[in-house]
C-alpha positions as a Markdown table, in Angstrom:
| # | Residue | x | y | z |
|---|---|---|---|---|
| 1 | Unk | 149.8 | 193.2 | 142.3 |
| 2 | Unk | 148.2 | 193.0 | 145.6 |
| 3 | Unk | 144.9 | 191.6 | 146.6 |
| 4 | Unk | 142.4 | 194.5 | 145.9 |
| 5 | Unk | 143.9 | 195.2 | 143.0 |
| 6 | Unk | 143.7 | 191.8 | 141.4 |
| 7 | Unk | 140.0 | 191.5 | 142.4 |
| 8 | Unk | 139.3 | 194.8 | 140.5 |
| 9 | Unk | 141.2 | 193.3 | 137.7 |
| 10 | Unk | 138.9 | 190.7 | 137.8 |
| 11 | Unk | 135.6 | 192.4 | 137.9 |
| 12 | Unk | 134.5 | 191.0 | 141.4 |
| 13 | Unk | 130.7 | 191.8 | 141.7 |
| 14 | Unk | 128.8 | 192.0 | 144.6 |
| 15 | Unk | 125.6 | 189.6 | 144.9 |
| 16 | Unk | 123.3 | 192.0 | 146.1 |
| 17 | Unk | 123.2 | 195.7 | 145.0 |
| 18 | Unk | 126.2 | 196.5 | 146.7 |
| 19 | Unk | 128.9 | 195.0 | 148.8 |
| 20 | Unk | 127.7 | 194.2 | 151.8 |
| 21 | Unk | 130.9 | 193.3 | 154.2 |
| 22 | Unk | 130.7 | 191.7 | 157.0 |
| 23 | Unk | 132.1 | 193.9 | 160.8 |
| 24 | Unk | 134.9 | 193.4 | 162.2 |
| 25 | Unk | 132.4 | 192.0 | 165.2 |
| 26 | Unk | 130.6 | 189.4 | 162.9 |
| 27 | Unk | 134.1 | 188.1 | 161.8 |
| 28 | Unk | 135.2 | 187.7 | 165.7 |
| 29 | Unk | 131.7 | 186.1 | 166.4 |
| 30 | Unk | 132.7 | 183.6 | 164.1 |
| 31 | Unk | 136.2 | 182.7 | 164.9 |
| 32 | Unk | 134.8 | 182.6 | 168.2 |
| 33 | Unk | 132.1 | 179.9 | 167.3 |
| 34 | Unk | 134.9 | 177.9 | 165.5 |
| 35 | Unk | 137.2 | 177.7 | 167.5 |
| 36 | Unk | 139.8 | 179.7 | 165.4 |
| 37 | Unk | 141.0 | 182.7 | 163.0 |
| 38 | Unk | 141.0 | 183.7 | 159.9 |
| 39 | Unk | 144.5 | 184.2 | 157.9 |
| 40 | Unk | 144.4 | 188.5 | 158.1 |
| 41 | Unk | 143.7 | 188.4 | 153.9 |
| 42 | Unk | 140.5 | 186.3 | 154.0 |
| 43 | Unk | 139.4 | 188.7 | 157.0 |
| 44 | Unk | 140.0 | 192.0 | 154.7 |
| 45 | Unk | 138.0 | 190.0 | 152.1 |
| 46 | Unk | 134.9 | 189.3 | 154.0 |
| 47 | Unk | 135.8 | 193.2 | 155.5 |
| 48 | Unk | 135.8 | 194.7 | 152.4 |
| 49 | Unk | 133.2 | 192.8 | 150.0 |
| 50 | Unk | 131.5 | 190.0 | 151.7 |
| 51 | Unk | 128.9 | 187.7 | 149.5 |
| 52 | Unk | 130.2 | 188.6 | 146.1 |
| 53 | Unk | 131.5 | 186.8 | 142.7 |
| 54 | Unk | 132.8 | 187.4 | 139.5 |
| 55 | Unk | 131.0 | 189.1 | 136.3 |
| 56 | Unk | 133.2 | 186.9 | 134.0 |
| 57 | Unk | 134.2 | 183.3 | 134.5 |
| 58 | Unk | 137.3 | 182.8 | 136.5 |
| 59 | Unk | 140.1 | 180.1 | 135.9 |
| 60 | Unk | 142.4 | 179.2 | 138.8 |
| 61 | Unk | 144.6 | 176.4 | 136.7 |
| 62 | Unk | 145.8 | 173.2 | 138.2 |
| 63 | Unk | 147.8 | 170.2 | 136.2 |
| 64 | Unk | 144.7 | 168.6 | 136.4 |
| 65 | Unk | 142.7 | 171.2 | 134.9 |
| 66 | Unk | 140.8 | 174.2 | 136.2 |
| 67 | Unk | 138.9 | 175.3 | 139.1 |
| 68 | Unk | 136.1 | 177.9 | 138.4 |
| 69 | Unk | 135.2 | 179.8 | 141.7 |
| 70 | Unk | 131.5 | 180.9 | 142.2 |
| 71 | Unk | 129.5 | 182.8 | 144.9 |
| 72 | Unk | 131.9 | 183.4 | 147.7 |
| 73 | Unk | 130.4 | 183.1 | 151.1 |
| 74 | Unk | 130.1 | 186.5 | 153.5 |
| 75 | Unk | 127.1 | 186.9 | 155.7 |
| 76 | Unk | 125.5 | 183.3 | 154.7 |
| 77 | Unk | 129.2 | 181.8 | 155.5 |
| 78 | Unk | 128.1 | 180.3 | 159.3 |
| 79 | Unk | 125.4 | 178.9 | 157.9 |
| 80 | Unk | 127.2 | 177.3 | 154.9 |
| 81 | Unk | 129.9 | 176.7 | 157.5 |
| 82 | Unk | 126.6 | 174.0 | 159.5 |
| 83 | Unk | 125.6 | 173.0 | 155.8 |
| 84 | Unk | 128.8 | 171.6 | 155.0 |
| 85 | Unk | 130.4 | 170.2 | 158.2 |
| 86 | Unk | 129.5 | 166.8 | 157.8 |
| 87 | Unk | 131.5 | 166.7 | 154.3 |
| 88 | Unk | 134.5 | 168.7 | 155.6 |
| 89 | Unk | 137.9 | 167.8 | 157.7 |
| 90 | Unk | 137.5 | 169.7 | 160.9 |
| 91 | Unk | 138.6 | 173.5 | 160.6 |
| 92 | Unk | 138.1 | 173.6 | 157.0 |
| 93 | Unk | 135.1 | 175.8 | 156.0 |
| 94 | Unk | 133.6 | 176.2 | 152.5 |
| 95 | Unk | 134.6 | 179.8 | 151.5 |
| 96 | Unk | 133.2 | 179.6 | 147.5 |
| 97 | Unk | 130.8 | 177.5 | 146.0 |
| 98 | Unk | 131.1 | 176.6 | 142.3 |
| 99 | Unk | 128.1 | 175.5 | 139.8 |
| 100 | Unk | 128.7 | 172.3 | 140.1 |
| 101 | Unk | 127.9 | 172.2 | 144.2 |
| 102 | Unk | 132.4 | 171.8 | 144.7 |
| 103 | Unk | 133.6 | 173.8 | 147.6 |
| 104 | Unk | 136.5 | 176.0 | 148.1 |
| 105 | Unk | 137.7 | 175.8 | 151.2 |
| 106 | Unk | 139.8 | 177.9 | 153.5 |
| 107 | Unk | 142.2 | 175.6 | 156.2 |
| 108 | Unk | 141.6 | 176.6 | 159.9 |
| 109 | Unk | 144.6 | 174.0 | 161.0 |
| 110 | Unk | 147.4 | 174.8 | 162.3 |
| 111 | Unk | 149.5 | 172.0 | 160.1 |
| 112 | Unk | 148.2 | 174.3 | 156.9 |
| 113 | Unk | 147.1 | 177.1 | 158.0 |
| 114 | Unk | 145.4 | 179.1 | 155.1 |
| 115 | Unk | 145.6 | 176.9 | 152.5 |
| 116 | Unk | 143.0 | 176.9 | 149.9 |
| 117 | Unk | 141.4 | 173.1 | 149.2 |
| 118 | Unk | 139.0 | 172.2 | 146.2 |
| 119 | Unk | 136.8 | 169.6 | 147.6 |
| 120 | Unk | 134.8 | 167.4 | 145.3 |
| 121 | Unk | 131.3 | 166.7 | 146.0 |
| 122 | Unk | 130.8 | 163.7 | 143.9 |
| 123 | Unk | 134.8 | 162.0 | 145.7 |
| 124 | Unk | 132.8 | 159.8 | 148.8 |
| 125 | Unk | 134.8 | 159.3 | 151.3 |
| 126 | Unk | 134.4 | 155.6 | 152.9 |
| 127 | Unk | 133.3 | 154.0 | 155.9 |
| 128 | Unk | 137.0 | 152.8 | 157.0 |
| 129 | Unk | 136.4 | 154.1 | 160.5 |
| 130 | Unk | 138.9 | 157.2 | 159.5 |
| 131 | Unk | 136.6 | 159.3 | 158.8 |
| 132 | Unk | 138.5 | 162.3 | 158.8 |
| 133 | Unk | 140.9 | 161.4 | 156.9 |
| 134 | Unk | 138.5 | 160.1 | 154.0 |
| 135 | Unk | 136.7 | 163.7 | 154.3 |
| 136 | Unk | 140.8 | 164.7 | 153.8 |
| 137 | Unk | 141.6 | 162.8 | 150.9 |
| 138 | Unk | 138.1 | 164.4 | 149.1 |
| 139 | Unk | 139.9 | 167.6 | 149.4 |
| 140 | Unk | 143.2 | 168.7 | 146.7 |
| 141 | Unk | 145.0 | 171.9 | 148.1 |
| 142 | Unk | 145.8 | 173.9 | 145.2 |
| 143 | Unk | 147.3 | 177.1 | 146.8 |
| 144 | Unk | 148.6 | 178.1 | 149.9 |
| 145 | Unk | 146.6 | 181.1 | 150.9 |
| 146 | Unk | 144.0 | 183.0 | 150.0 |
| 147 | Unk | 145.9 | 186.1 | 148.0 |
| 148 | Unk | 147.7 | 183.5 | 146.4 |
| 149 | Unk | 144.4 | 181.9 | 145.2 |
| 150 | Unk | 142.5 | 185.0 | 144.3 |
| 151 | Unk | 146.2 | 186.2 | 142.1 |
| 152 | Unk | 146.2 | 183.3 | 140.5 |
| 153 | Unk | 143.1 | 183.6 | 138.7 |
| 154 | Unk | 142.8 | 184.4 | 135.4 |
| 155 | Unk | 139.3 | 185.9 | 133.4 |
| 156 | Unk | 138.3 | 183.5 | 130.6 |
C-alpha cells in the first residue's frame, strides 16, 4: 500500500474546508530558510494535503505504548517550526502536534535523515552545558521515514 492510499484508508481530513496544499515554491521557500530538504514523501504530503488530520483516532504503536498523531502542520509549519526551536535538536521540525502539546518531528540531519522522532513536552532536558544533546535525548525515533510512519498507523 503506498502512501496516498494508506491516508485514504485512514480517513485523513482536511482542517479547513478543503485541502489546502502548500506550492511547490512555499516548500522551496522553506528548505531555503532552513537550511535543508525535505525527504521527497513529506514534500508530496504537504503538496498534496497540507494542514490536515485524521477523522478517527490514529495509533502508531511502540513497545512502550502508542503515539496518537494530531493536526499535521502545512501552511502554519514555519511558524510552528520558530515556536518550537528552542525545544528541538537543530534540523528537526515539528511536523504533527498531538493533544497533549508532544511533537512529531521530521529529522533534517544528515546522520538520520527522515526519521520520524516523538518528542515529549513534559521530558526537560538539563542545564549540563550539552544542550543539544539533552534537547536529543527528549526525543525517541520511532520510524524511519515519513511513509513508514503514516503505514504504520492503525484507526482505533
Amino acid at each position: 500500500m503506498n502512501l496516498n492510499e494508506k491516508l485514504d484508508k485512514l480517513a485523513i481530513n482536511p482542517c479547513t474546508e478543503e485541502f489546502i496544499p502548500l506550492s511547490e515554491r512555499e516548500i522551496e521557500r522553506i528548505e531555503t530558510k532552513l537550511k535543508a530538504v525535505f525527504p521527497e514523501d513529506y514534500r508530496q504530503f504537504l503538496s498534496t494535503y497540507g494542514e490536515c488530520d485524521f477523522q478517527q483516532y490514529a495509533e502508531y504503536s511502540t513497545d512502550d505504548g502508542g503515539i496518537y498523531p494530531g493536526t499535521f502542520f502545512g501552511k502554519n509549519i514555519e511558524q510552528a517550526i520558530s515556536e518550537y526551536k528552542e525545544r528541538l535538536p537543530v534540523l528537526m521540525i515539528p511536523i504533527n502536534e498531538d493533544a497533549a502539546n508532544n511533537l512529531i518531528c521530521l529529522s533534517l540531519r544528515e546522520d538520520d535523515f527522515g526519521a520520524i522522532y516523538f518528542q515529549n513536552h513534559s521530558v526537560g532536558w538539563n542545564d549540563s552545558g550539552d544542550i543539544e544533546n539533552s534537547k536529543l535525548k527528549s526525543c525517541f525515533r520511532f520510524a524511519d521515514s515519513f511513509s513508514s510512519f503514516i503505514c504504520g498507523l492503525e484507526i482505533q
